[in-house]
């Protein structure tokens, strides 16, 4: 199928070709058995080990393959295509080996890495509990020579298959200690032990034998410590690696396409062939977008989350389609479509964080369509777009009416209208108008402050339909016209309305819109000509960009920067990328604190520094 027709760099051929041959010839036919039987799964896993494919992330110096991240991603996708259970289990092992490789404990690396490279030792992981809020489930107390571990690890995969696993426990200072412990019932002395529950009865991949580990006064020697990570490490790691799990989902999607393609050959129904083509195209777009995002260090977390949600949604839709074309036979537990559908559900929640859940739910609620975001198809462009169904009960203009008397920045060209055709004379009425790119209600583009910045004509259409949050600071502004939004204001808003969703535009309602008809009052200059009106502080802007990953800002004054800021700090920070900056908005008092959607109409001025904008809110 088209999704497979890709040219791989020559250096990657051997590993991926060996893997593909093994999976196609020795795994594919046993996929259902591998899904349900631990012994068959273990045999398949050992087969990967015998080929050195379980040591892909181990450097050559330690006997591993030392492949690139790109090759490893392709390998992950390949395994997931032929067996979700095998993909899930080997992922646990490869993650454990990567942690050992990064460890500064040389003796521990010497003990494990050469044997792992030979396929003699298999490792699991048990630290997803670090993602949970509240009291830690597993704690560690420093004691002479090591650490005393107590608590429960609720999810450890590979019971009876892995030899050991890397556990994490929270230290008194909030840091986490990671160490290797045996994956078997162990009693060190009276009252000090590790015990395990029976394998969980999962709906899919039951062969992976997922258990809970209980630790009571277990002593972890210093020589078995892999690393100590700072508090919050796992959340930072999740953000950095948000795209890594996408390859399990795209592999699952490929498995679904294999089933659909088989149905095309056996059932003469044009709709099946049409579905196959459509899904192939979308999956190709999705995979390309992910690989571009991996290469582009400037991609925002919100964009990565959208890609992650897209792969989850796409895998489940394709798996559902595989069930559909398989008809009633898909109800049988042993049918490939049944297995692939259940695997898609597993990959939906694999490595899930709150941010991933939120992005996934947003995708499932609104749905996404095929298409392109534009650009030249290079590394900085994305080949995905969203096609949302937006429901609303009211539409509100957020743009001022433009006339020759509007307040304008000193030095801006005047607003001019000239009648060029009259009904009595020409049979129709027409005017020419002239105004600056930053006059009236307008949007700024990066080219405003950077010669190499993007012009307004390059903004994708979908970036101009966007959710909005409104923060009201009019009471503070009544006391101090130079007031700037600060981080405390944002946190206070979030206490009442919840954390700001990534990808939102933050609109600051200051009440300044009421001064629009009075030029002097709107710009509010003092005797030295310095302007006084409110705006965003640099600290608040930095917080919104880096902690909340917003898509832009807007305000009802003449600038998102306060009047006394002559360096345009907020503009420059936000417009480091093609984000949204809206100025001279109105009617913000009619918007709810959250839940509105903005539709921003621009003039696509070639290389424009910005554009007068017709902004509407759908609520």
mmCIF file of C-alpha atoms in Angstrom, residues 380-536:
data_model
loop_
_atom_site.group_PDB
_atom_site.id
_atom_site.type_symbol
_atom_site.label_atom_id
_atom_site.label_comp_id
_atom_site.label_asym_id
_atom_site.label_seq_id
_atom_site.Cartn_x
_atom_site.Cartn_y
_atom_site.Cartn_z
ATOM 1 C CA UNK A 380 8.604 23.779 8.948
ATOM 2 C CA UNK A 381 5.202 23.055 7.445
ATOM 3 C CA UNK A 382 2.444 20.765 8.693
ATOM 4 C CA UNK A 383 0.241 18.617 6.570
ATOM 5 C CA UNK A 384 -2.743 18.522 8.842
ATOM 6 C CA UNK A 385 -5.738 20.684 9.549
ATOM 7 C CA UNK A 386 -8.789 20.492 11.670
ATOM 8 C CA UNK A 387 -12.343 20.635 10.411
ATOM 9 C CA UNK A 388 -14.430 21.619 13.389
ATOM 10 C CA UNK A 389 -18.148 21.651 13.896
ATOM 11 C CA UNK A 390 -18.757 24.854 15.861
ATOM 12 C CA UNK A 391 -22.097 25.413 17.543
ATOM 13 C CA UNK A 392 -23.069 28.888 18.730
ATOM 14 C CA UNK A 393 -26.089 30.965 19.657
ATOM 15 C CA UNK A 394 -24.685 34.484 19.208
ATOM 16 C CA UNK A 395 -22.193 36.270 16.940
ATOM 17 C CA UNK A 396 -20.549 39.431 18.285
ATOM 18 C CA UNK A 397 -18.473 41.969 16.384
ATOM 19 C CA UNK A 398 -15.173 42.610 18.168
ATOM 20 C CA UNK A 399 -14.012 45.199 15.617
ATOM 21 C CA UNK A 400 -14.614 48.948 15.718
ATOM 22 C CA UNK A 401 -16.266 50.722 12.805
ATOM 23 C CA UNK A 402 -13.581 52.444 10.704
ATOM 24 C CA UNK A 403 -13.906 56.151 9.967
ATOM 25 C CA UNK A 404 -11.544 59.073 9.523
ATOM 26 C CA UNK A 405 -11.682 60.013 13.221
ATOM 27 C CA UNK A 406 -10.456 56.767 14.813
ATOM 28 C CA UNK A 407 -7.601 57.010 17.361
ATOM 29 C CA UNK A 408 -4.253 56.383 15.685
ATOM 30 C CA UNK A 409 -0.665 55.888 16.697
ATOM 31 C CA UNK A 410 1.506 58.952 16.084
ATOM 32 C CA UNK A 411 3.086 58.634 12.651
ATOM 33 C CA UNK A 412 0.481 56.219 11.266
ATOM 34 C CA UNK A 413 -0.962 57.214 7.877
ATOM 35 C CA UNK A 414 -4.366 58.896 8.108
ATOM 36 C CA UNK A 415 -7.551 57.041 7.274
ATOM 37 C CA UNK A 416 -8.830 58.322 3.941
ATOM 38 C CA UNK A 417 -11.888 57.612 1.807
ATOM 39 C CA UNK A 418 -12.328 58.868 -1.744
ATOM 40 C CA UNK A 419 -15.430 58.346 -3.845
ATOM 41 C CA UNK A 420 -14.438 57.016 -7.271
ATOM 42 C CA UNK A 421 -17.849 56.052 -8.630
ATOM 43 C CA UNK A 422 -21.371 57.380 -8.015
ATOM 44 C CA UNK A 423 -24.695 55.771 -8.739
ATOM 45 C CA UNK A 424 -26.049 58.816 -10.566
ATOM 46 C CA UNK A 425 -23.001 59.037 -12.819
ATOM 47 C CA UNK A 426 -21.630 55.494 -13.073
ATOM 48 C CA UNK A 427 -24.530 53.293 -12.122
ATOM 49 C CA UNK A 428 -22.851 52.052 -8.946
ATOM 50 C CA UNK A 429 -21.187 53.402 -5.795
ATOM 51 C CA UNK A 430 -17.479 52.734 -5.042
ATOM 52 C CA UNK A 431 -14.854 54.241 -2.791
ATOM 53 C CA UNK A 432 -11.114 53.930 -2.492
ATOM 54 C CA UNK A 433 -9.821 53.781 1.048
ATOM 55 C CA UNK A 434 -6.397 54.062 2.624
ATOM 56 C CA UNK A 435 -5.162 53.233 6.127
ATOM 57 C CA UNK A 436 -2.137 51.728 7.813
ATOM 58 C CA UNK A 437 -1.691 48.026 8.424
ATOM 59 C CA UNK A 438 -1.904 48.654 12.182
ATOM 60 C CA UNK A 439 -4.893 50.992 12.185
ATOM 61 C CA UNK A 440 -8.349 50.327 13.614
ATOM 62 C CA UNK A 441 -8.969 46.832 15.018
ATOM 63 C CA UNK A 442 -6.011 44.928 13.599
ATOM 64 C CA UNK A 443 -3.758 41.901 13.811
ATOM 65 C CA UNK A 444 0.046 42.110 13.987
ATOM 66 C CA UNK A 445 2.373 39.669 12.238
ATOM 67 C CA UNK A 446 6.008 38.750 13.050
ATOM 68 C CA UNK A 447 7.201 40.970 10.191
ATOM 69 C CA UNK A 448 6.207 43.941 12.343
ATOM 70 C CA UNK A 449 9.315 43.474 14.477
ATOM 71 C CA UNK A 450 11.608 41.169 12.475
ATOM 72 C CA UNK A 451 12.805 41.667 8.912
ATOM 73 C CA UNK A 452 12.808 37.896 8.428
ATOM 74 C CA UNK A 453 9.457 37.430 10.145
ATOM 75 C CA UNK A 454 6.385 35.893 8.559
ATOM 76 C CA UNK A 455 4.011 38.265 6.782
ATOM 77 C CA UNK A 456 0.288 38.271 7.454
ATOM 78 C CA UNK A 457 -0.362 36.658 4.059
ATOM 79 C CA UNK A 458 1.338 33.473 5.279
ATOM 80 C CA UNK A 459 -1.039 32.828 8.182
ATOM 81 C CA UNK A 460 -2.918 29.528 7.591
ATOM 82 C CA UNK A 461 -6.677 29.888 7.485
ATOM 83 C CA UNK A 462 -7.197 27.452 10.377
ATOM 84 C CA UNK A 463 -4.963 29.566 12.644
ATOM 85 C CA UNK A 464 -7.572 32.350 12.395
ATOM 86 C CA UNK A 465 -10.416 30.325 13.925
ATOM 87 C CA UNK A 466 -9.437 29.847 17.518
ATOM 88 C CA UNK A 467 -10.801 29.505 21.099
ATOM 89 C CA UNK A 468 -10.663 32.565 23.329
ATOM 90 C CA UNK A 469 -10.274 33.233 27.037
ATOM 91 C CA UNK A 470 -11.210 36.638 28.502
ATOM 92 C CA UNK A 471 -9.482 38.013 31.608
ATOM 93 C CA UNK A 472 -11.157 41.080 33.103
ATOM 94 C CA UNK A 473 -8.885 43.664 34.773
ATOM 95 C CA UNK A 474 -11.108 46.734 34.399
ATOM 96 C CA UNK A 475 -11.340 47.311 38.172
ATOM 97 C CA UNK A 476 -7.549 47.425 38.507
ATOM 98 C CA UNK A 477 -7.330 49.755 35.511
ATOM 99 C CA UNK A 478 -9.813 52.200 37.057
ATOM 100 C CA UNK A 479 -7.287 52.714 39.859
ATOM 101 C CA UNK A 480 -4.124 52.564 37.734
ATOM 102 C CA UNK A 481 -4.280 53.235 33.969
ATOM 103 C CA UNK A 482 -0.763 51.787 33.626
ATOM 104 C CA UNK A 483 -1.808 48.472 35.163
ATOM 105 C CA UNK A 484 -0.370 45.335 33.547
ATOM 106 C CA UNK A 485 -1.707 41.807 33.751
ATOM 107 C CA UNK A 486 0.496 39.717 36.041
ATOM 108 C CA UNK A 487 0.871 36.014 36.758
ATOM 109 C CA UNK A 488 -1.146 36.325 39.973
ATOM 110 C CA UNK A 489 -4.100 37.641 37.947
ATOM 111 C CA UNK A 490 -3.867 34.627 35.652
ATOM 112 C CA UNK A 491 -3.710 32.140 38.524
ATOM 113 C CA UNK A 492 -6.655 33.845 40.221
ATOM 114 C CA UNK A 493 -8.658 33.510 36.987
ATOM 115 C CA UNK A 494 -7.711 29.826 36.767
ATOM 116 C CA UNK A 495 -8.856 29.177 40.341
ATOM 117 C CA UNK A 496 -12.342 30.196 39.245
ATOM 118 C CA UNK A 497 -12.489 28.900 35.662
ATOM 119 C CA UNK A 498 -9.848 26.165 35.412
ATOM 120 C CA UNK A 499 -6.436 26.039 33.779
ATOM 121 C CA UNK A 500 -6.135 27.884 30.477
ATOM 122 C CA UNK A 501 -6.304 25.431 27.588
ATOM 123 C CA UNK A 502 -3.288 25.323 25.300
ATOM 124 C CA UNK A 503 -3.885 26.881 21.896
ATOM 125 C CA UNK A 504 -6.158 29.634 23.229
ATOM 126 C CA UNK A 505 -6.002 33.372 22.564
ATOM 127 C CA UNK A 506 -5.988 35.408 25.777
ATOM 128 C CA UNK A 507 -8.141 38.534 25.477
ATOM 129 C CA UNK A 508 -7.554 41.234 28.081
ATOM 130 C CA UNK A 509 -10.659 43.276 28.870
ATOM 131 C CA UNK A 510 -9.565 46.551 30.444
ATOM 132 C CA UNK A 511 -12.635 48.708 29.784
ATOM 133 C CA UNK A 512 -10.528 50.930 27.511
ATOM 134 C CA UNK A 513 -12.879 50.232 24.610
ATOM 135 C CA UNK A 514 -15.234 52.836 26.071
ATOM 136 C CA UNK A 515 -12.690 55.593 25.271
ATOM 137 C CA UNK A 516 -12.549 54.767 21.522
ATOM 138 C CA UNK A 517 -14.535 57.820 20.403
ATOM 139 C CA UNK A 518 -12.133 60.184 22.205
ATOM 140 C CA UNK A 519 -8.690 60.105 20.553
ATOM 141 C CA UNK A 520 -6.959 61.879 23.409
ATOM 142 C CA UNK A 521 -8.496 59.724 26.125
ATOM 143 C CA UNK A 522 -7.793 56.520 24.194
ATOM 144 C CA UNK A 523 -4.049 57.158 23.822
ATOM 145 C CA UNK A 524 -3.942 59.079 27.148
ATOM 146 C CA UNK A 525 -0.670 61.006 26.687
ATOM 147 C CA UNK A 526 0.876 62.987 29.540
ATOM 148 C CA UNK A 527 2.495 66.408 29.242
ATOM 149 C CA UNK A 528 5.694 64.815 27.876
ATOM 150 C CA UNK A 529 3.731 62.864 25.277
ATOM 151 C CA UNK A 530 4.162 59.497 26.989
ATOM 152 C CA UNK A 531 1.077 57.315 26.651
ATOM 153 C CA UNK A 532 -0.670 55.688 29.596
ATOM 154 C CA UNK A 533 -2.865 52.655 29.027
ATOM 155 C CA UNK A 534 -2.853 49.074 30.384
ATOM 156 C CA UNK A 535 -1.418 45.920 28.816
ATOM 157 C CA UNK A 536 0.316 42.591 29.395
#
